[in-house]
XYZ file of C-alpha atoms in Angstrom:
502
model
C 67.082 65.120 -12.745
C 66.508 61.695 -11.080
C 66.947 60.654 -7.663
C 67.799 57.369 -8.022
C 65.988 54.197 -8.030
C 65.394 53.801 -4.141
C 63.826 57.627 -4.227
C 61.048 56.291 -7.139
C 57.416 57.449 -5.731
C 55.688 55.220 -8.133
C 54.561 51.593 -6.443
C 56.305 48.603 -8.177
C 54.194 44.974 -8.053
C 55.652 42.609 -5.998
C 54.245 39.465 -8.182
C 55.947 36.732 -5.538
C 52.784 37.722 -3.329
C 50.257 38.222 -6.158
C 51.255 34.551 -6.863
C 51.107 33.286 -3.439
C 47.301 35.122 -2.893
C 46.236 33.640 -5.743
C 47.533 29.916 -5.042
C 46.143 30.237 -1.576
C 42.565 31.751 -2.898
C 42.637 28.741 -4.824
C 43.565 26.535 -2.277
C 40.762 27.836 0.053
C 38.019 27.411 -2.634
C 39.196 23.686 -3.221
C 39.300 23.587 0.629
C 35.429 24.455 0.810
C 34.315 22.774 -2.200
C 35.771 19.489 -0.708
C 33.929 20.174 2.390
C 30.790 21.133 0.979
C 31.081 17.678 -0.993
C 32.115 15.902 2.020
C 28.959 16.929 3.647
C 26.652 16.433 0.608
C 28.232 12.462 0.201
C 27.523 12.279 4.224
C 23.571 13.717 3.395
C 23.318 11.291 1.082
C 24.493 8.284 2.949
C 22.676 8.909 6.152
C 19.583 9.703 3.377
C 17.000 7.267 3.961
C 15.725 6.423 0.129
C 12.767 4.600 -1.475
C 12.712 2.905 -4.375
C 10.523 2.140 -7.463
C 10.501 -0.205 -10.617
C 10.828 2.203 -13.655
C 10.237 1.513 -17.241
C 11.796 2.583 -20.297
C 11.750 2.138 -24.007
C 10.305 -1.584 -23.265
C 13.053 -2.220 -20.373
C 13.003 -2.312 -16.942
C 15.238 -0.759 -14.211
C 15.098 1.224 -10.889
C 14.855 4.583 -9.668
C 14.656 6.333 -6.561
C 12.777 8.849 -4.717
C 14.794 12.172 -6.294
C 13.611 10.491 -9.409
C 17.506 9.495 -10.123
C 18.713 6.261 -11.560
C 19.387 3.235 -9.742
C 19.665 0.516 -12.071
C 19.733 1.772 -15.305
C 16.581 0.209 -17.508
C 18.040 -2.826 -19.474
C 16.136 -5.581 -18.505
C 13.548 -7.512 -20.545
C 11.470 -8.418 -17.532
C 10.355 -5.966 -14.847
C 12.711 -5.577 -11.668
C 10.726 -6.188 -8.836
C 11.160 -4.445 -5.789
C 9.862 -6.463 -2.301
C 10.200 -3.283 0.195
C 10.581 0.196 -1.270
C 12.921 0.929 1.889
C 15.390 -1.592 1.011
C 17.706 -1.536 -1.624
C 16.992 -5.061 -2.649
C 16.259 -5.762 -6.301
C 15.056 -9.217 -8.072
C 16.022 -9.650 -11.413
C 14.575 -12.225 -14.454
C 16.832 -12.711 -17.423
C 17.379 -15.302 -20.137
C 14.200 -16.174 -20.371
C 13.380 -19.285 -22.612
C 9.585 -19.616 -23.666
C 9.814 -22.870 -25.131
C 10.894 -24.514 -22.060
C 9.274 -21.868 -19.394
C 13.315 -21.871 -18.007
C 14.366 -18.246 -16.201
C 17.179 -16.910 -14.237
C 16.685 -14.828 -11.522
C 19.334 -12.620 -9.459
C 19.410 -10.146 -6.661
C 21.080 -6.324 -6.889
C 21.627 -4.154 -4.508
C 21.772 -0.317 -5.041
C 24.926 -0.206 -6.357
C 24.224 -2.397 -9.317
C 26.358 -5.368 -7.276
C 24.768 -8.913 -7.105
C 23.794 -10.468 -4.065
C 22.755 -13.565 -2.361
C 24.982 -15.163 -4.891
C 24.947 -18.483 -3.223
C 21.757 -19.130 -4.528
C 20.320 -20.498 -8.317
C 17.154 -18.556 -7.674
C 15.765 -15.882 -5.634
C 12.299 -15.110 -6.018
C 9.601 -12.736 -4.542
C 6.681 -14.007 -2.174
C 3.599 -12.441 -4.699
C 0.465 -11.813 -2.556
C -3.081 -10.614 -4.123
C -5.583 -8.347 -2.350
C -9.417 -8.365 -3.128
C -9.165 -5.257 -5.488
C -6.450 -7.758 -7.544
C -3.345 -5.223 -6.367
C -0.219 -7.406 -6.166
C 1.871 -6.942 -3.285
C 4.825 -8.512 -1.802
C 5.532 -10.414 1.958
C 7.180 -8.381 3.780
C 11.162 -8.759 4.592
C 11.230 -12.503 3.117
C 12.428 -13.912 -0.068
C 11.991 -17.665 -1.598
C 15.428 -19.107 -2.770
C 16.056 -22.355 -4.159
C 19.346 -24.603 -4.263
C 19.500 -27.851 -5.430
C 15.923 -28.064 -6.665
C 14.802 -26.987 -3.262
C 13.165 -23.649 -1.499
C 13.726 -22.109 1.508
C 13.314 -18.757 3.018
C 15.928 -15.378 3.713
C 15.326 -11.822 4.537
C 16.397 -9.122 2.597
C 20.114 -8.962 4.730
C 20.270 -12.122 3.356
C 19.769 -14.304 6.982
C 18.344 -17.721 6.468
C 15.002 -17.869 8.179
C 14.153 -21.829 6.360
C 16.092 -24.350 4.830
C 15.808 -25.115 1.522
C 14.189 -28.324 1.975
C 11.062 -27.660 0.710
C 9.039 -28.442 -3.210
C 7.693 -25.239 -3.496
C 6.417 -22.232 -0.824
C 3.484 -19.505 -1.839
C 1.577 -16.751 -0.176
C -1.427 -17.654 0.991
C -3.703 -15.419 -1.467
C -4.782 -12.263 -0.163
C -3.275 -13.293 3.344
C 0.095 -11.612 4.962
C 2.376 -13.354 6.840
C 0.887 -17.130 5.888
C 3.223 -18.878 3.914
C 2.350 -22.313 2.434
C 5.265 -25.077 2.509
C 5.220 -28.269 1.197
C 7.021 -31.047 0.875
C 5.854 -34.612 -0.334
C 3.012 -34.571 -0.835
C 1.708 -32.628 2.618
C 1.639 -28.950 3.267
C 1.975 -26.798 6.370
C 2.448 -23.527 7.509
C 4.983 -20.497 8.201
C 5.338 -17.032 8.716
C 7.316 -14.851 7.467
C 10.202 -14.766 10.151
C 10.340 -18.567 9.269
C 8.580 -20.421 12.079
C 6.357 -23.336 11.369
C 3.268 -22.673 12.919
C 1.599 -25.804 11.229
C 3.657 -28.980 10.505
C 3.754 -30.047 7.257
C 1.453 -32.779 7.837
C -1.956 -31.973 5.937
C -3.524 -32.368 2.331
C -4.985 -28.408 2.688
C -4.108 -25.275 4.438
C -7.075 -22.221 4.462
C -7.375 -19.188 6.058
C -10.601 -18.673 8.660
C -10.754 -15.244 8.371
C -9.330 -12.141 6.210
C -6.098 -11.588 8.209
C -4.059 -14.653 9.566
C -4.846 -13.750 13.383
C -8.284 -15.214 13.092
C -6.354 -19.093 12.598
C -6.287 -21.507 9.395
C -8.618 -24.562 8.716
C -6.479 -27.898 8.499
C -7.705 -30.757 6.060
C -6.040 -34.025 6.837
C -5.556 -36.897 4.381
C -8.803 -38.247 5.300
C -10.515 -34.759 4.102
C -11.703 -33.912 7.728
C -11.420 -30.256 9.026
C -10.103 -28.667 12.299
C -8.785 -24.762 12.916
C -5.292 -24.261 14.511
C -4.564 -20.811 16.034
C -1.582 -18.903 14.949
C 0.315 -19.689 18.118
C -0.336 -23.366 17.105
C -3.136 -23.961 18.973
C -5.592 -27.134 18.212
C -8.501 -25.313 18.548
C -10.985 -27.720 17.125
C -9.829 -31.246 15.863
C -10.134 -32.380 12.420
C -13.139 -34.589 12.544
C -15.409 -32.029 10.369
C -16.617 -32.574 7.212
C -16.064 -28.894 6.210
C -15.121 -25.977 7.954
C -16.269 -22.295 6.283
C -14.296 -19.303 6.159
C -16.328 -17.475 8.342
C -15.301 -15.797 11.384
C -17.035 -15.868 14.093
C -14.923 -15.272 17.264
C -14.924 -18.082 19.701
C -17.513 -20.124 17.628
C -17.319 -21.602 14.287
C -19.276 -22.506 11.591
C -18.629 -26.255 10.747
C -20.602 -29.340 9.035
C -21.012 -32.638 10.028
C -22.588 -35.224 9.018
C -23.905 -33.658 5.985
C -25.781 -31.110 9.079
C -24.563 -27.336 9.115
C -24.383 -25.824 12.237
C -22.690 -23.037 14.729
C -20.337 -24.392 17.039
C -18.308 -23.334 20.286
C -14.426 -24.482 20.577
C -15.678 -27.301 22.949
C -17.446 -28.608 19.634
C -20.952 -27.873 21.249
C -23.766 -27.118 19.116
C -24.845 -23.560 19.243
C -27.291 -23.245 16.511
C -28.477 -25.924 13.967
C -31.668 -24.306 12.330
C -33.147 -21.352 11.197
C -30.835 -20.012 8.359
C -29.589 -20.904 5.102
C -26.054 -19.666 5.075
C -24.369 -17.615 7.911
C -22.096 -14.210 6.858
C -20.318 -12.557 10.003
C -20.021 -12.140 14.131
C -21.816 -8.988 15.330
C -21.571 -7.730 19.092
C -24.649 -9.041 19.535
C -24.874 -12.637 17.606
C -24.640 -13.445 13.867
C -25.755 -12.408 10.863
C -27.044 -14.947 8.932
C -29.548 -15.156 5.541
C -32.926 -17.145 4.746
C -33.891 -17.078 1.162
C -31.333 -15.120 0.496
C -32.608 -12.340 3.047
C -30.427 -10.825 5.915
C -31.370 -10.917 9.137
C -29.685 -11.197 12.378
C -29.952 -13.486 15.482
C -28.445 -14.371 18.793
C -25.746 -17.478 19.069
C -28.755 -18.729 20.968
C -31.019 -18.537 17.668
C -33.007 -15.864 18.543
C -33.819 -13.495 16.004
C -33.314 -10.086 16.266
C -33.645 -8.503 13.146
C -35.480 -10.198 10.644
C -34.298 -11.665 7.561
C -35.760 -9.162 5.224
C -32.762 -7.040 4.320
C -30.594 -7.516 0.820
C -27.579 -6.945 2.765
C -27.012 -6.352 6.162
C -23.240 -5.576 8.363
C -22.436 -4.262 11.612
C -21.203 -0.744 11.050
C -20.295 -0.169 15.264
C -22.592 -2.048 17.891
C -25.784 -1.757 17.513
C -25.279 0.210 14.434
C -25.892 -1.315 10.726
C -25.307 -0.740 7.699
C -28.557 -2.077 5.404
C -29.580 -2.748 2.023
C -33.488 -2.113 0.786
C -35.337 -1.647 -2.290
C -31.662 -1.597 -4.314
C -30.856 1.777 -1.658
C -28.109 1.527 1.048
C -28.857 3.262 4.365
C -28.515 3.152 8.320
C -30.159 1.555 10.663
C -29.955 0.860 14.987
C -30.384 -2.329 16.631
C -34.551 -1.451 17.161
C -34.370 -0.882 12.670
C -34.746 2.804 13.617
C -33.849 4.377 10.631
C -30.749 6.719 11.193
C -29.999 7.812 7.361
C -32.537 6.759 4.731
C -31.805 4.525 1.952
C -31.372 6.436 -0.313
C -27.129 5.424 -1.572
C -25.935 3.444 -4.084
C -23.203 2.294 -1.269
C -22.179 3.156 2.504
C -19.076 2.233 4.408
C -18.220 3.047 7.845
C -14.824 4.163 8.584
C -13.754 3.117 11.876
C -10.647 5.245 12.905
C -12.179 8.247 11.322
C -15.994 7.313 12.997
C -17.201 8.626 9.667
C -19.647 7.302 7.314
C -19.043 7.426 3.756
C -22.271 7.275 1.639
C -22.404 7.304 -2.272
C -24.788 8.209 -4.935
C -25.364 7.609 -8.495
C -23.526 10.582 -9.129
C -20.100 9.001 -7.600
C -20.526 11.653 -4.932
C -19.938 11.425 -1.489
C -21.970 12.544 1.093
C -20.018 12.412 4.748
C -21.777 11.298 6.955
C -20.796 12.148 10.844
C -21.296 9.696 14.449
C -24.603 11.863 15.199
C -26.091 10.569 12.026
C -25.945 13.926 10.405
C -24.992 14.446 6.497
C -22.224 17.094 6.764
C -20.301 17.291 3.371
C -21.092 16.397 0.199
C -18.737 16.514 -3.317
C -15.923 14.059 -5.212
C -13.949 12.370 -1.734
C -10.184 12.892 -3.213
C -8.704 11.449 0.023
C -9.410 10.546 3.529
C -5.676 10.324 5.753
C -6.434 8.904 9.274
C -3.089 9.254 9.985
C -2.482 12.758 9.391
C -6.309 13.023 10.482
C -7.865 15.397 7.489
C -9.803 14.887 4.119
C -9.610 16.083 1.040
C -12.518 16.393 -1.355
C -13.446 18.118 -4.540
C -16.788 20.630 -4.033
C -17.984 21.610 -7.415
C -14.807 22.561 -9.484
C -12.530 23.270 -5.910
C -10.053 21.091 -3.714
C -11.511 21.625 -0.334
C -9.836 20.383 2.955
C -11.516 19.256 6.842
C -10.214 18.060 9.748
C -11.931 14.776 11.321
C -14.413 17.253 12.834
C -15.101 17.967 8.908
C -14.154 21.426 9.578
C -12.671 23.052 6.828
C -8.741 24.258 7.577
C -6.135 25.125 4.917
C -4.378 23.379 3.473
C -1.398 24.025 5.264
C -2.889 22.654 7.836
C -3.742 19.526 6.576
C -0.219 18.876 4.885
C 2.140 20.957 7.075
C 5.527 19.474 5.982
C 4.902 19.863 2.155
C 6.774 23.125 0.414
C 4.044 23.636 -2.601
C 0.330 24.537 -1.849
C -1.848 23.997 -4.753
C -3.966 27.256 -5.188
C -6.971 28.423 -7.833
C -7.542 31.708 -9.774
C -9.179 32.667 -11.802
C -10.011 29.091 -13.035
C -6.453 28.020 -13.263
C -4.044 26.085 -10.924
C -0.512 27.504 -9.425
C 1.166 27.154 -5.753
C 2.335 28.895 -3.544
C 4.650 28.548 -0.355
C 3.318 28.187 3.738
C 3.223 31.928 4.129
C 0.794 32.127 0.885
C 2.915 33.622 -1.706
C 2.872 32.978 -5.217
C 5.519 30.262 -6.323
C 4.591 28.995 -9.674
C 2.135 31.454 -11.793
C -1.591 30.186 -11.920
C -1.222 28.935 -15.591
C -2.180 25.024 -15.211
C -5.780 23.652 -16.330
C -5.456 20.966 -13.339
C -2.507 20.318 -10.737
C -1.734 17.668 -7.659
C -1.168 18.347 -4.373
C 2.769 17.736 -3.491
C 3.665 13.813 -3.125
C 5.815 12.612 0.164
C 8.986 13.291 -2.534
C 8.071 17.089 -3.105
C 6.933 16.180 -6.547
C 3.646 17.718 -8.184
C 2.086 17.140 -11.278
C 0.417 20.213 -13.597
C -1.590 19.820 -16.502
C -1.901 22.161 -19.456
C -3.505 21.997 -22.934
C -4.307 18.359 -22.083
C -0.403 17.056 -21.550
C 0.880 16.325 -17.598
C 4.534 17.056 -16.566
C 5.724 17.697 -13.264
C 7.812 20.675 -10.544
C 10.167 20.155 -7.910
C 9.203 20.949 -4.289
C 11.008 24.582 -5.100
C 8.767 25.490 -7.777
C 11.314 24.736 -10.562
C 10.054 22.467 -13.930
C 11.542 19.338 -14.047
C 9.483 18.676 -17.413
C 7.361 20.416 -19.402
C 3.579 19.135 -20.136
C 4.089 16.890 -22.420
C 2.190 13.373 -21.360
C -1.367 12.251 -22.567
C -2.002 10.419 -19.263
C -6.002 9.809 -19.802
C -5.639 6.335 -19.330
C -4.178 6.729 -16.053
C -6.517 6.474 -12.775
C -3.635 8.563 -11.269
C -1.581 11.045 -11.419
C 1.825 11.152 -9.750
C 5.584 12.252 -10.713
C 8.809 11.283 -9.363
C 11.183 13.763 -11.664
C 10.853 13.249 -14.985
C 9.012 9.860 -14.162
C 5.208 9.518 -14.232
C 2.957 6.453 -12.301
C 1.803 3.476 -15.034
C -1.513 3.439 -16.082
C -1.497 -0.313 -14.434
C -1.951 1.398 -10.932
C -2.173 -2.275 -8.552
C 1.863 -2.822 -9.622
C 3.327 0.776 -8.782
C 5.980 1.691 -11.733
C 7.236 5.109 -13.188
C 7.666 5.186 -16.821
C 8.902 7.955 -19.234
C 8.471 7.866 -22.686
């Protein structure tokens, strides 16, 4: 017999507070994923990104350093990018080849024009000796009204546009050529005239604009002006040579060619046929197309009898004999014999890098002594360590050339590229195995955490947590290097710097 309903043993579900657990389950989850997307908009904001030109299915757009779309490839000319830290885009479109009319705009990085205020904005193109292009830094050429004047990439004016054209002077930063009727002068890139626009030619001395320009007036005579707009010689020279030689300068007059100090006295006026570069110690100059090297006083202190001849350190040189490079001291003591193809001397490092025939280099330490030899990959003064290929292994030394891991060399990378068994994997700081050894050749990881892998002939690239981004799939044998961003890969055109994907 029952006992009535308030005597029932068996628990009845009270589905008011089911209901309420479940809404506020599902309020906390919405709660955190909020947050946790709060905080992952905030990482990306504060997120510091670089940028790169990328190219796809013959148009151009931008990506950035997670390999992620910027400006999504639709243009017919490539997007140029002045600094990779800015988000500052320049655009060409509507391009008419029968007239050699363009358009040109500025984005930013989210696809928004800028700068709108002017008809054209234009990069400052530079050229280096090698023929890589580059860009002047934090300065753009912008025209209105027919004229050009100068902004930085916020956009501040820095020149008026009052000007018929402004260029780069070739292979020289921060020298900016503006002209205007006729003349030419001078500015840098923050926009301050260091020469007035007053002459019919603007040079550089030396190879970096601290060593001071050579003026030509309208009457073709030379002078130099300093880059703090200093008169340093007047323009009453028939020509002045791009040679640098400190305080003195290499000038001719009256059809006579001659060394000279800045008070225009004659230092030297015989004894040479051409004159190359400043040493501690004097010049060195060439007879009979000989080098050789002698005081600013004329006396000789090597003899012309080398086929090239430069100052490695004081007292130190690098020479040229019989079709061999080697090194000699200031008494022609020989220090390595000449027996390379080619030697440079790298200052911040104090190392000596000598090739052979073989394209191998042999390091070559401050005590003279030949301490490595193999394929030099990379030499980082910065992070102070090289990188070099012995036989069929990636081998890594310190600036001491002593050999240290490479974990040591590249402590902030995630990926260690590792050998076994004749095959290429990684593996993580504390040496264990993150992707298999399976790859027939393999990069160290870029600054972005990318690394490429190659297998059966085909590149593709990994993440900096071991995952596959793509498979190998890329004939890149055209390519003089080999680097990923994602799914993008570095041109085979390697002085402009673009990703591509095919």
């Amino acid at each position: 017999m029952s006992r009535g309903r308030r005597y029932e043993t068996e628990g009845k579900l009270n589905y008011q507070k089911v209901f309420a657990v479940i809404i506020a389950i599902i309020v906390i989850a919405m709660v955190v994923m909020i947050i946790k997307n709060v905080f992952i908009q905030r990482e990306k904001l504060n997120k510091e990104y670089e940028y790169f030109t990328a190219f796809s299915a013959d148009k151009w757009g931008v990506i950035n350093q997670d390999g992620e779309t910027v400006i999504n490839p639709s243009y017919q000319e490539m997007i140029v990018i002045p600094d990779k830290t800015k988000d500052v885009f320049i655009c060409t479109y509507d391009i008419n080849e029968e007239d050699g009319t363009y358009k040109t705009k500025a984005l930013n990085g989210k696809n928004e024009e800028i700068f709108t205020q002017y008809d054209q904005i234009q990069v400052l193109e530079n050229i280096d000796e090698n023929d890589n292009i580059w860009y002047e830094k934090n300065v753009l050429k912008v025209m209105q009204n027919g004229k050009y004047g100068l902004i930085d990439l916020n956009g501040k004016k820095l020149l008026d546009c009052e000007y018929d054209e402004i260029s780069a002077m070739k292979g020289i930063e921060n020298s900016l050529l503006i002209r205007k009727d006729g003349y030419v002068g001078l500015a840098n890139n923050a926009g301050t005239i260091l020469i007035d626009v007053k002459y019919s030619d603007i040079k550089n001395l030396g190879t970096t604009y601290k060593e001071g320009y050579i003026t030509t007036d309208e009457n073709g005579k030379c002078g130099i002006v300093s880059t703090t707009k200093i008169q340093i010689l007047e323009n009453k020279y028939n020509e002045i040579k791009q040679v640098y030689l400190g305080d003195n300068y290499y000038v001719v007059e009256d059809g006579e060619e001659k060394i000279i100090n800045q008070a225009g006295e004659t230092l030297i006026d015989k004894g040479f046929d051409d004159i190359k570069s400043s040493t501690k110690r004097g010049i060195i100059f060439t007879q009979k197309d000989l080098y050789g090297e002698m005081t600013t006083s004329g006396d000789i202190l090597i003899e012309a009898k080398y086929k090239d001849l430069k100052e490695a350190k004081e007292g130190i040189y690098i020479a040229k004999k019989d079709e061999k490079y080697g090194i000699i001291d200031e008494k022609e003591e020989e220090k390595v014999p000449f027996e390379y193809t080619g030697i440079i001397y790298n200052e911040k490092a104090n190392l000596f890098l000598a090739e052979d025939e073989n394209y191998k280099t042999t390091i070559i330490n401050d005590k003279y002594e030949k301490k490595l030899n193999g394929v030099l990959v990379e030499l980082n003064v910065n992070d102070k360590y090289l990188r070099m290929r012995v036989d069929s292994d990636y081998k890594y030394y310190n600036l001491n050339l002593e050999e240290i891991t490479s974990q040591e060399a590249l402590p902030n990378n995630t990926l260690f590229l590792k050998k076994e068994n004749g095959k290429y994997g990684y593996v993580d700081k504390k040496g264990n195995v993150v992707v298999d050894y399976i790859y027939d050749d393999a990069t160290e990881q870029n600054s972005y955490g990318f690394v490429s892998v190659k297998k059966d002939g085909l590149w593709g690239s990994i993440d900096k947590n071991g995952k596959t981004i793509i498979e190998p799939k890329y004939n890149l044998e055209n390519n003089l290097k080999i680097d990923f961003i994602g799914k993008w890969y570095l041109g085979e055109e390697i002085g402009v710097n673009y990703y591509c994907d095919k």
